Amino acid sequence: MTEKDFLPNAYANLPARGKVKWKAPSNIALVKYWGKRANQIPANPSISFTLDACATTTSVEYTKKEDISQFSFDLFFEGKPKEDFKPKILTFFERIEEYLPFLKKYHFIIETSNSFPHSSGIASSASGMAALALCLVDIEKSIDKGITDTFFLKKASFLARLGSGSACRSVKGDLVQWGEHKGIAESSNLYGVDYPFRVNPVFKNFHDSILLVHKGQKQVSSTVGHNLMHDHPYAERRFAQAHDNLDKLKKVFESGDLEEFVNIVESEALTLHAMMMTSMPYFVLMKPDTLQIINKIWNFREETNVPICFTLDAGANVHVLYPESVKEKVTQFIQDELVAHCENGHYICDRIGSGAKKLIVHEE
Ligand code: DP6
């Protein structure tokens, strides 16, 4: 599919008003998206586990308006008006207007909240943009009844990408791939797809315990971060590596080879940070506690043979990944050894999830 396929047919009738509500999860990349071209086109393919507990719930109430010359919306975050989120939403609306030409015809009341604490250092852009994109395509669906379920999810992922790249991997579950890759025929730079090959059951109920090492604002916004890959001395090699790792994961997902899984996932995490450390300007986003956690994970794995590993986002928090079969042992290990490295002892127990859900709207 191309961008043009997401342009809608002329709308026949616009409903006067309505309300929709969606809950979209966060996701954690195994092969990282880092570097992009114009229009949110990724520089390399990525793949992620969709999460379950970490999610954003968003409702959008829409009322037809007279003045159709500009966008109009009110935004509430966790029940309170949130002016500082507005510019991001406005940019998003501008980017997606050609694909949803009804946007200027309505006034919207957007209410959004996260299941995880604000300022936990967990990126909410993936779940937030996915939830909003789903609400907006749902409104389009009430205008154009011919939209199929498959197209609906594809368009939601397509639009979510225009809000935040990784958000396109937060519409579906449980393993989502995004970005053209020769080994995956259905792969696209425009939206996320279900991972099409066999996945060993060991990956079907994987856990992700998110250790909140540092809850402050990110030192580098993802947009700035992605831009650092332009003119980066190692960029081309890195992009090629992401393709190779995706190829390697095919065998790993099929066989359930956790040793190789650990190698690929940890290498991807450290490569992401290596790219930041070797860009100009350069950044170190890991904290001393991040490194201590990593070392403790390595020691624990060495001593016990428990197949746990870590991955990182563009921040200091550590995602600890492990299969269901070792849940008790790892929970104990986290309690005994790792919680001490978390800010105020905070961490979130999450697991692989099945994608976004539509919620019932209760009219007040
Ligand atoms: C390190 O999706 O937040 O989490 O497209 O600029 O919104 P924008 O970037 P974003 O980047 C996420 C980068 C990452 C790796 C990943 O999720 O693949």
mmCIF file of C-alpha atoms and ligand atoms in Angstrom:
data_model
loop_
_atom_site.group_PDB
_atom_site.id
_atom_site.type_symbol
_atom_site.label_atom_id
_atom_site.label_comp_id
_atom_site.label_asym_id
_atom_site.label_seq_id
_atom_site.Cartn_x
_atom_site.Cartn_y
_atom_site.Cartn_z
ATOM 1 C CA MET A 1 0.000 0.000 0.000
ATOM 2 C CA THR A 2 1.091 3.577 -0.577
ATOM 3 C CA GLU A 3 0.277 6.812 1.229
ATOM 4 C CA LYS A 4 -2.451 7.536 -1.336
ATOM 5 C CA ASP A 5 -4.384 4.441 -0.297
ATOM 6 C CA PHE A 6 -5.067 6.153 3.031
ATOM 7 C CA LEU A 7 -6.805 9.139 1.467
ATOM 8 C CA PRO A 8 -10.526 8.716 2.113
ATOM 9 C CA ASN A 9 -13.456 8.735 -0.303
ATOM 10 C CA ALA A 10 -15.576 11.899 -0.233
ATOM 11 C CA TYR A 11 -17.693 11.818 2.911
ATOM 12 C CA ALA A 12 -21.428 11.681 2.295
ATOM 13 C CA ASN A 13 -22.835 12.620 5.690
ATOM 14 C CA LEU A 14 -21.119 13.926 8.766
ATOM 15 C CA PRO A 15 -22.824 13.053 12.052
ATOM 16 C CA ALA A 16 -23.567 16.090 14.246
ATOM 17 C CA ARG A 17 -21.819 14.680 17.278
ATOM 18 C CA GLY A 18 -20.519 11.549 18.968
ATOM 19 C CA LYS A 19 -17.900 10.137 21.303
ATOM 20 C CA VAL A 20 -15.370 7.315 21.015
ATOM 21 C CA LYS A 21 -12.899 5.826 23.466
ATOM 22 C CA TRP A 22 -9.830 3.607 23.009
ATOM 23 C CA LYS A 23 -7.136 2.132 25.209
ATOM 24 C CA ALA A 24 -3.769 1.596 23.520
ATOM 25 C CA PRO A 25 -0.738 -0.071 25.080
ATOM 26 C CA SER A 26 2.883 0.940 25.090
ATOM 27 C CA ASN A 27 5.451 -1.281 23.391
ATOM 28 C CA ILE A 28 9.080 -2.235 23.912
ATOM 29 C CA ALA A 29 11.345 -2.556 20.890
ATOM 30 C CA LEU A 30 13.637 -5.572 20.550
ATOM 31 C CA VAL A 31 15.227 -4.246 17.354
ATOM 32 C CA LYS A 32 15.297 -0.480 17.803
ATOM 33 C CA TYR A 33 13.999 2.269 15.555
ATOM 34 C CA TRP A 34 16.603 5.021 15.728
ATOM 35 C CA GLY A 35 16.953 7.363 12.781
ATOM 36 C CA LYS A 36 14.259 8.588 10.422
ATOM 37 C CA ARG A 37 13.715 10.409 7.150
ATOM 38 C CA ALA A 38 11.054 12.987 6.235
ATOM 39 C CA ASN A 39 7.401 12.090 6.957
ATOM 40 C CA GLN A 40 8.263 9.719 9.766
ATOM 41 C CA ILE A 41 9.856 7.119 7.500
ATOM 42 C CA PRO A 42 12.144 4.916 9.601
ATOM 43 C CA ALA A 43 15.792 4.551 8.614
ATOM 44 C CA ASN A 44 15.694 0.875 9.570
ATOM 45 C CA PRO A 45 13.123 -1.797 10.385
ATOM 46 C CA SER A 46 12.190 -2.490 14.011
ATOM 47 C CA ILE A 47 10.183 -5.034 15.975
ATOM 48 C CA SER A 48 8.531 -4.823 19.392
ATOM 49 C CA PHE A 49 6.582 -6.663 22.025
ATOM 50 C CA THR A 50 3.281 -4.932 22.605
ATOM 51 C CA LEU A 51 2.820 -4.373 26.336
ATOM 52 C CA ASP A 52 -0.269 -4.917 28.422
ATOM 53 C CA ALA A 53 -0.394 -2.871 31.625
ATOM 54 C CA CYS A 54 1.312 0.314 30.431
ATOM 55 C CA ALA A 55 -1.375 1.986 28.362
ATOM 56 C CA THR A 56 -3.097 5.237 27.511
ATOM 57 C CA THR A 57 -6.866 5.614 27.525
ATOM 58 C CA THR A 58 -8.236 8.396 25.358
ATOM 59 C CA SER A 59 -11.747 9.523 24.586
ATOM 60 C CA VAL A 60 -12.647 11.974 21.863
ATOM 61 C CA GLU A 61 -15.981 13.770 21.844
ATOM 62 C CA TYR A 62 -16.777 15.513 18.577
ATOM 63 C CA THR A 63 -19.335 18.206 17.765
ATOM 64 C CA LYS A 64 -19.851 19.729 14.335
ATOM 65 C CA LYS A 65 -18.910 23.415 14.152
ATOM 66 C CA GLU A 66 -19.609 26.366 11.833
ATOM 67 C CA ASP A 67 -16.123 27.801 11.363
ATOM 68 C CA ILE A 68 -14.123 25.221 9.389
ATOM 69 C CA SER A 69 -11.055 27.393 8.823
ATOM 70 C CA GLN A 70 -9.027 25.935 11.684
ATOM 71 C CA PHE A 71 -8.651 23.075 14.136
ATOM 72 C CA SER A 72 -10.407 23.377 17.447
ATOM 73 C CA PHE A 73 -10.029 21.134 20.481
ATOM 74 C CA ASP A 74 -9.845 21.077 24.263
ATOM 75 C CA LEU A 75 -7.396 18.760 25.908
ATOM 76 C CA PHE A 76 -7.618 17.178 29.342
ATOM 77 C CA PHE A 77 -4.872 15.025 30.824
ATOM 78 C CA GLU A 78 -5.891 13.005 33.856
ATOM 79 C CA GLY A 79 -8.926 15.217 34.281
ATOM 80 C CA LYS A 80 -7.164 18.582 34.062
ATOM 81 C CA PRO A 81 -6.734 20.955 31.107
ATOM 82 C CA LYS A 82 -3.275 20.466 29.654
ATOM 83 C CA GLU A 83 -2.100 23.372 27.529
ATOM 84 C CA ASP A 84 1.461 22.131 27.039
ATOM 85 C CA PHE A 85 0.312 18.979 25.176
ATOM 86 C CA LYS A 86 -1.626 21.084 22.672
ATOM 87 C CA PRO A 87 1.176 22.004 20.224
ATOM 88 C CA LYS A 88 2.018 18.311 19.736
ATOM 89 C CA ILE A 89 -1.611 17.493 18.986
ATOM 90 C CA LEU A 90 -1.863 20.467 16.647
ATOM 91 C CA THR A 91 1.207 19.317 14.699
ATOM 92 C CA PHE A 92 -0.322 15.843 14.578
ATOM 93 C CA PHE A 93 -3.615 17.221 13.222
ATOM 94 C CA GLU A 94 -1.738 19.196 10.564
ATOM 95 C CA ARG A 95 0.187 16.111 9.487
ATOM 96 C CA ILE A 96 -2.876 13.868 9.233
ATOM 97 C CA GLU A 97 -5.485 16.316 7.931
ATOM 98 C CA GLU A 98 -5.263 15.168 4.328
ATOM 99 C CA TYR A 99 -6.029 11.610 5.486
ATOM 100 C CA LEU A 100 -8.900 12.716 7.765
ATOM 101 C CA PRO A 101 -10.426 15.780 6.064
ATOM 102 C CA PHE A 102 -13.223 15.998 8.634
ATOM 103 C CA LEU A 103 -10.821 17.280 11.295
ATOM 104 C CA LYS A 104 -11.569 20.985 10.820
ATOM 105 C CA LYS A 105 -15.309 20.365 10.734
ATOM 106 C CA TYR A 106 -15.545 19.355 14.377
ATOM 107 C CA HIS A 107 -14.691 20.715 17.774
ATOM 108 C CA PHE A 108 -13.062 17.926 19.815
ATOM 109 C CA ILE A 109 -12.848 17.316 23.523
ATOM 110 C CA ILE A 110 -9.897 14.996 24.037
ATOM 111 C CA GLU A 111 -9.546 13.370 27.453
ATOM 112 C CA THR A 112 -6.530 11.216 28.036
ATOM 113 C CA SER A 113 -4.897 9.373 30.914
ATOM 114 C CA ASN A 114 -2.060 6.919 31.426
ATOM 115 C CA SER A 115 -2.094 3.743 33.490
ATOM 116 C CA PHE A 116 1.474 4.481 34.551
ATOM 117 C CA PRO A 117 2.442 7.465 36.654
ATOM 118 C CA HIS A 118 3.179 10.665 34.772
ATOM 119 C CA SER A 119 6.850 11.575 34.974
ATOM 120 C CA SER A 120 7.778 7.913 35.405
ATOM 121 C CA GLY A 121 10.162 8.422 32.526
ATOM 122 C CA ILE A 122 8.102 5.957 30.489
ATOM 123 C CA ALA A 123 7.454 7.293 27.026
ATOM 124 C CA SER A 124 3.754 7.896 26.632
ATOM 125 C CA SER A 125 3.997 9.028 23.025
ATOM 126 C CA ALA A 126 3.609 5.506 21.607
ATOM 127 C CA SER A 127 0.474 4.588 23.568
ATOM 128 C CA GLY A 128 -0.838 8.172 23.484
ATOM 129 C CA MET A 129 -0.593 8.658 19.748
ATOM 130 C CA ALA A 130 -1.922 5.156 19.069
ATOM 131 C CA ALA A 131 -4.981 5.750 21.274
ATOM 132 C CA LEU A 132 -5.688 9.116 19.648
ATOM 133 C CA ALA A 133 -5.217 7.751 16.112
ATOM 134 C CA LEU A 134 -7.632 4.895 16.894
ATOM 135 C CA CYS A 135 -10.259 7.342 18.169
ATOM 136 C CA LEU A 136 -9.944 9.474 15.037
ATOM 137 C CA VAL A 137 -10.186 6.548 12.599
ATOM 138 C CA ASP A 138 -13.148 5.317 14.609
ATOM 139 C CA ILE A 139 -14.862 8.644 13.953
ATOM 140 C CA GLU A 140 -14.100 8.227 10.263
ATOM 141 C CA LYS A 141 -15.629 4.748 10.433
ATOM 142 C CA SER A 142 -18.875 6.204 11.695
ATOM 143 C CA ILE A 143 -18.867 8.471 8.618
ATOM 144 C CA ASP A 144 -17.733 5.866 6.081
ATOM 145 C CA LYS A 145 -19.358 2.555 7.000
ATOM 146 C CA GLY A 146 -17.479 0.764 4.207
ATOM 147 C CA ILE A 147 -14.183 0.728 6.138
ATOM 148 C CA THR A 148 -13.144 -2.877 6.859
ATOM 149 C CA ASP A 149 -11.623 -3.981 10.166
ATOM 150 C CA THR A 150 -8.300 -4.754 8.482
ATOM 151 C CA PHE A 151 -8.110 -1.350 6.823
ATOM 152 C CA PHE A 152 -9.202 0.317 10.062
ATOM 153 C CA LEU A 153 -6.240 -1.070 12.004
ATOM 154 C CA LYS A 154 -3.814 -0.348 9.174
ATOM 155 C CA LYS A 155 -4.953 3.250 8.916
ATOM 156 C CA ALA A 156 -4.795 3.689 12.697
ATOM 157 C CA SER A 157 -1.199 2.444 12.654
ATOM 158 C CA PHE A 158 -0.414 4.646 9.634
ATOM 159 C CA LEU A 159 -1.757 7.757 11.393
ATOM 160 C CA ALA A 160 -0.189 6.857 14.740
ATOM 161 C CA ARG A 161 3.188 6.728 12.966
ATOM 162 C CA LEU A 162 2.712 10.317 11.847
ATOM 163 C CA GLY A 163 2.271 11.257 15.521
ATOM 164 C CA SER A 164 5.203 9.221 16.823
ATOM 165 C CA GLY A 165 7.061 6.539 14.887
ATOM 166 C CA SER A 166 6.989 3.833 17.539
ATOM 167 C CA ALA A 167 3.243 4.451 18.059
ATOM 168 C CA CYS A 168 2.500 2.536 14.853
ATOM 169 C CA ARG A 169 3.632 -0.595 16.726
ATOM 170 C CA SER A 170 1.100 0.024 19.538
ATOM 171 C CA VAL A 171 -2.140 -0.701 17.687
ATOM 172 C CA LYS A 172 -1.888 -4.477 17.517
ATOM 173 C CA GLY A 173 -0.219 -7.238 19.498
ATOM 174 C CA ASP A 174 1.696 -9.186 20.399
ATOM 175 C CA LEU A 175 4.747 -8.944 18.192
ATOM 176 C CA VAL A 176 4.694 -6.074 15.698
ATOM 177 C CA GLN A 177 7.181 -5.264 12.971
ATOM 178 C CA TRP A 178 7.553 -1.887 11.252
ATOM 179 C CA GLY A 179 9.789 -0.786 8.377
ATOM 180 C CA GLU A 180 10.607 -2.325 5.026
ATOM 181 C CA HIS A 181 12.670 -5.465 5.277
ATOM 182 C CA LYS A 182 13.407 -7.850 2.461
ATOM 183 C CA GLY A 183 12.753 -10.924 4.581
ATOM 184 C CA ILE A 184 9.189 -9.845 5.418
ATOM 185 C CA ALA A 185 7.069 -9.427 2.295
ATOM 186 C CA GLU A 186 4.240 -7.546 4.020
ATOM 187 C CA SER A 187 6.556 -5.139 5.855
ATOM 188 C CA SER A 188 6.023 -1.421 5.283
ATOM 189 C CA ASN A 189 7.577 1.895 6.227
ATOM 190 C CA LEU A 190 4.061 3.277 6.622
ATOM 191 C CA TYR A 191 2.533 1.060 9.333
ATOM 192 C CA GLY A 192 3.215 -1.823 11.673
ATOM 193 C CA VAL A 193 2.343 -5.405 10.708
ATOM 194 C CA ASP A 194 1.766 -8.568 12.725
ATOM 195 C CA TYR A 195 4.976 -10.553 12.741
ATOM 196 C CA PRO A 196 4.123 -13.084 10.036
ATOM 197 C CA PHE A 197 6.301 -16.086 10.942
ATOM 198 C CA ARG A 198 6.036 -18.839 13.503
ATOM 199 C CA VAL A 199 6.653 -17.720 17.064
ATOM 200 C CA ASN A 200 7.577 -20.296 19.688
ATOM 201 C CA PRO A 201 5.101 -20.354 22.617
ATOM 202 C CA VAL A 202 7.905 -19.365 25.004
ATOM 203 C CA PHE A 203 7.577 -15.811 23.654
ATOM 204 C CA LYS A 204 3.811 -15.729 23.942
ATOM 205 C CA ASN A 205 3.731 -14.891 27.626
ATOM 206 C CA PHE A 206 6.962 -13.016 28.098
ATOM 207 C CA HIS A 207 7.277 -10.571 30.981
ATOM 208 C CA ASP A 208 8.708 -7.069 31.021
ATOM 209 C CA SER A 209 9.458 -5.613 34.452
ATOM 210 C CA ILE A 210 10.251 -1.952 33.972
ATOM 211 C CA LEU A 211 12.728 -0.639 36.523
ATOM 212 C CA LEU A 212 12.243 3.090 36.976
ATOM 213 C CA VAL A 213 15.799 4.225 37.531
ATOM 214 C CA HIS A 214 15.268 7.851 36.731
ATOM 215 C CA LYS A 215 11.887 9.474 36.451
ATOM 216 C CA GLY A 216 12.944 12.930 35.317
ATOM 217 C CA GLN A 217 12.435 14.505 31.932
ATOM 218 C CA LYS A 218 14.374 12.927 29.101
ATOM 219 C CA GLN A 219 17.664 14.691 28.355
ATOM 220 C CA VAL A 220 17.160 14.293 24.652
ATOM 221 C CA SER A 221 13.784 14.292 22.912
ATOM 222 C CA SER A 222 13.286 11.440 20.490
ATOM 223 C CA THR A 223 13.051 13.861 17.568
ATOM 224 C CA VAL A 224 16.424 15.365 18.430
ATOM 225 C CA GLY A 225 17.764 11.859 18.982
ATOM 226 C CA HIS A 226 16.623 10.535 15.607
ATOM 227 C CA ASN A 227 18.139 13.561 13.899
ATOM 228 C CA LEU A 228 21.503 12.725 15.414
ATOM 229 C CA MET A 229 21.633 9.776 13.033
ATOM 230 C CA HIS A 230 21.956 12.149 10.089
ATOM 231 C CA ASP A 231 25.681 12.480 9.361
ATOM 232 C CA HIS A 232 26.434 9.980 12.108
ATOM 233 C CA PRO A 233 29.711 8.190 11.333
ATOM 234 C CA TYR A 234 28.259 4.738 12.078
ATOM 235 C CA ALA A 235 24.707 5.246 10.812
ATOM 236 C CA GLU A 236 24.800 3.128 7.660
ATOM 237 C CA ARG A 237 26.422 0.197 9.421
ATOM 238 C CA ARG A 238 23.891 0.459 12.226
ATOM 239 C CA PHE A 239 20.925 0.445 9.829
ATOM 240 C CA ALA A 240 22.340 -2.640 8.101
ATOM 241 C CA GLN A 241 22.775 -4.299 11.510
ATOM 242 C CA ALA A 242 19.078 -3.797 12.320
ATOM 243 C CA HIS A 243 18.192 -5.678 9.112
ATOM 244 C CA ASP A 244 20.616 -8.481 10.060
ATOM 245 C CA ASN A 245 19.196 -8.725 13.566
ATOM 246 C CA LEU A 246 15.678 -9.001 12.230
ATOM 247 C CA ASP A 247 16.824 -11.861 10.014
ATOM 248 C CA LYS A 248 18.525 -13.561 12.942
ATOM 249 C CA LEU A 249 15.440 -13.201 15.110
ATOM 250 C CA LYS A 250 13.399 -15.222 12.617
ATOM 251 C CA LYS A 251 15.205 -18.407 13.624
ATOM 252 C CA VAL A 252 15.171 -17.414 17.288
ATOM 253 C CA PHE A 253 11.428 -16.783 17.353
ATOM 254 C CA GLU A 254 10.786 -20.086 15.664
ATOM 255 C CA SER A 255 13.088 -22.242 17.785
ATOM 256 C CA GLY A 256 12.664 -20.460 21.102
ATOM 257 C CA ASP A 257 16.472 -20.139 21.418
ATOM 258 C CA LEU A 258 16.587 -17.831 24.426
ATOM 259 C CA GLU A 259 20.370 -17.637 24.519
ATOM 260 C CA GLU A 260 20.483 -16.086 21.065
ATOM 261 C CA PHE A 261 17.433 -13.931 21.901
ATOM 262 C CA VAL A 262 19.332 -12.472 24.864
ATOM 263 C CA ASN A 263 22.381 -11.760 22.678
ATOM 264 C CA ILE A 264 20.410 -9.912 20.036
ATOM 265 C CA VAL A 265 18.174 -7.935 22.404
ATOM 266 C CA GLU A 266 20.975 -6.750 24.691
ATOM 267 C CA SER A 267 23.195 -5.886 21.747
ATOM 268 C CA GLU A 268 20.368 -3.810 20.239
ATOM 269 C CA ALA A 269 19.878 -1.920 23.517
ATOM 270 C CA LEU A 270 23.557 -1.128 23.921
ATOM 271 C CA THR A 271 23.903 -0.210 20.249
ATOM 272 C CA LEU A 272 21.077 2.309 20.626
ATOM 273 C CA HIS A 273 22.981 3.941 23.471
ATOM 274 C CA ALA A 274 26.292 3.632 21.620
ATOM 275 C CA MET A 275 24.735 5.612 18.772
ATOM 276 C CA MET A 276 23.836 8.377 21.217
ATOM 277 C CA MET A 277 27.284 8.347 22.777
ATOM 278 C CA THR A 278 28.975 8.606 19.378
ATOM 279 C CA SER A 279 26.778 11.303 17.834
ATOM 280 C CA MET A 280 27.536 15.012 17.727
ATOM 281 C CA PRO A 281 26.398 16.347 20.134
ATOM 282 C CA TYR A 282 26.822 13.210 22.268
ATOM 283 C CA PHE A 283 24.687 11.975 25.148
ATOM 284 C CA VAL A 284 24.935 9.423 27.911
ATOM 285 C CA LEU A 285 21.419 8.527 29.007
ATOM 286 C CA MET A 286 22.337 5.621 31.245
ATOM 287 C CA LYS A 287 22.784 6.398 34.928
ATOM 288 C CA PRO A 288 25.147 4.638 37.360
ATOM 289 C CA ASP A 289 22.159 2.582 38.566
ATOM 290 C CA THR A 290 21.394 1.530 34.982
ATOM 291 C CA LEU A 291 24.877 0.027 34.689
ATOM 292 C CA GLN A 292 24.681 -1.595 38.096
ATOM 293 C CA ILE A 293 21.403 -3.248 37.147
ATOM 294 C CA ILE A 294 22.909 -4.482 33.876
ATOM 295 C CA ASN A 295 25.865 -5.976 35.708
ATOM 296 C CA LYS A 296 23.636 -7.647 38.272
ATOM 297 C CA ILE A 297 21.512 -9.131 35.488
ATOM 298 C CA TRP A 298 24.632 -10.526 33.831
ATOM 299 C CA ASN A 299 25.878 -12.033 37.113
ATOM 300 C CA PHE A 300 22.485 -13.524 37.928
ATOM 301 C CA ARG A 301 22.219 -15.069 34.472
ATOM 302 C CA GLU A 302 25.725 -16.474 34.694
ATOM 303 C CA GLU A 303 25.132 -17.991 38.152
ATOM 304 C CA THR A 304 21.623 -19.343 37.677
ATOM 305 C CA ASN A 305 21.250 -19.901 33.923
ATOM 306 C CA VAL A 306 17.911 -18.107 34.163
ATOM 307 C CA PRO A 307 17.352 -16.614 30.695
ATOM 308 C CA ILE A 308 16.629 -13.010 31.598
ATOM 309 C CA CYS A 309 17.904 -10.030 29.686
ATOM 310 C CA PHE A 310 17.548 -6.285 29.605
ATOM 311 C CA THR A 311 16.639 -3.724 27.035
ATOM 312 C CA LEU A 312 16.638 0.064 27.153
ATOM 313 C CA ASP A 313 14.717 2.923 25.624
ATOM 314 C CA ALA A 314 16.197 6.352 25.055
ATOM 315 C CA GLY A 315 16.546 6.833 28.809
ATOM 316 C CA ALA A 316 17.944 5.378 32.018
ATOM 317 C CA ASN A 317 15.122 2.932 32.841
ATOM 318 C CA VAL A 318 15.740 -0.771 32.377
ATOM 319 C CA HIS A 319 13.248 -3.234 30.908
ATOM 320 C CA VAL A 320 13.875 -6.731 32.271
ATOM 321 C CA LEU A 321 12.576 -9.388 29.876
ATOM 322 C CA TYR A 322 11.987 -13.038 30.844
ATOM 323 C CA PRO A 323 9.716 -15.975 30.094
ATOM 324 C CA GLU A 324 6.801 -17.053 32.295
ATOM 325 C CA SER A 325 8.615 -20.203 33.472
ATOM 326 C CA VAL A 326 11.138 -18.201 35.546
ATOM 327 C CA LYS A 327 8.716 -15.593 36.854
ATOM 328 C CA GLU A 328 9.055 -16.510 40.544
ATOM 329 C CA LYS A 329 12.851 -16.590 40.501
ATOM 330 C CA VAL A 330 13.099 -13.291 38.650
ATOM 331 C CA THR A 331 10.537 -11.541 40.856
ATOM 332 C CA GLN A 332 12.591 -12.571 43.880
ATOM 333 C CA PHE A 333 15.804 -11.396 42.201
ATOM 334 C CA ILE A 334 14.267 -8.033 41.371
ATOM 335 C CA GLN A 335 13.068 -7.635 44.940
ATOM 336 C CA ASP A 336 16.368 -8.679 46.499
ATOM 337 C CA GLU A 337 18.837 -7.038 44.138
ATOM 338 C CA LEU A 338 17.370 -4.558 41.696
ATOM 339 C CA VAL A 339 14.686 -2.552 43.507
ATOM 340 C CA ALA A 340 17.443 -0.756 45.418
ATOM 341 C CA HIS A 341 18.517 0.849 42.142
ATOM 342 C CA CYS A 342 15.048 2.177 41.290
ATOM 343 C CA GLU A 343 14.027 5.734 42.136
ATOM 344 C CA ASN A 344 11.911 5.422 45.301
ATOM 345 C CA GLY A 345 11.945 1.653 44.731
ATOM 346 C CA HIS A 346 9.464 1.966 41.883
ATOM 347 C CA TYR A 347 9.054 -0.558 39.114
ATOM 348 C CA ILE A 348 6.189 -1.764 36.926
ATOM 349 C CA CYS A 349 5.398 -5.398 36.210
ATOM 350 C CA ASP A 350 4.206 -5.670 32.657
ATOM 351 C CA ARG A 351 3.919 -8.437 30.098
ATOM 352 C CA ILE A 352 3.366 -8.994 26.425
ATOM 353 C CA GLY A 353 -0.136 -7.904 25.406
ATOM 354 C CA SER A 354 -2.625 -8.245 22.611
ATOM 355 C CA GLY A 355 -3.058 -4.682 21.334
ATOM 356 C CA ALA A 356 -5.466 -1.780 21.605
ATOM 357 C CA LYS A 357 -9.101 -2.134 22.717
ATOM 358 C CA LYS A 358 -12.209 -0.110 22.073
ATOM 359 C CA LEU A 359 -13.975 0.934 25.275
ATOM 360 C CA ILE A 360 -17.647 1.574 25.821
ATOM 361 C CA VAL A 361 -18.561 5.217 26.142
ATOM 362 C CA HIS A 362 -20.770 5.938 29.137
ATOM 363 C CA GLU A 363 -22.804 9.034 28.428
ATOM 364 C CA GLU A 364 -22.995 11.370 31.389
HETATM 365 C C1 DP6 B 1 14.416 4.427 21.401
HETATM 366 O O1 DP6 B 1 8.839 6.768 18.333
HETATM 367 O O2 DP6 B 1 9.538 8.165 20.309
HETATM 368 O O3 DP6 B 1 12.118 4.004 21.775
HETATM 369 O O4 DP6 B 1 9.058 9.117 15.822
HETATM 370 O O5 DP6 B 1 10.290 10.975 16.925
HETATM 371 O O6 DP6 B 1 8.150 10.135 17.931
HETATM 372 P P1 DP6 B 1 9.392 9.809 17.128
HETATM 373 O O7 DP6 B 1 10.259 8.801 17.982
HETATM 374 P P2 DP6 B 1 9.858 7.634 18.967
HETATM 375 O O8 DP6 B 1 11.256 6.863 19.032
HETATM 376 C C2 DP6 B 1 11.383 5.701 19.788
HETATM 377 C C3 DP6 B 1 12.763 5.259 19.821
HETATM 378 C C4 DP6 B 1 13.073 4.125 20.759
HETATM 379 C C5 DP6 B 1 13.215 2.806 20.011
HETATM 380 C C6 DP6 B 1 11.949 2.161 19.534
HETATM 381 O O9 DP6 B 1 10.907 2.255 20.185
HETATM 382 O O10 DP6 B 1 12.036 1.472 18.493
#
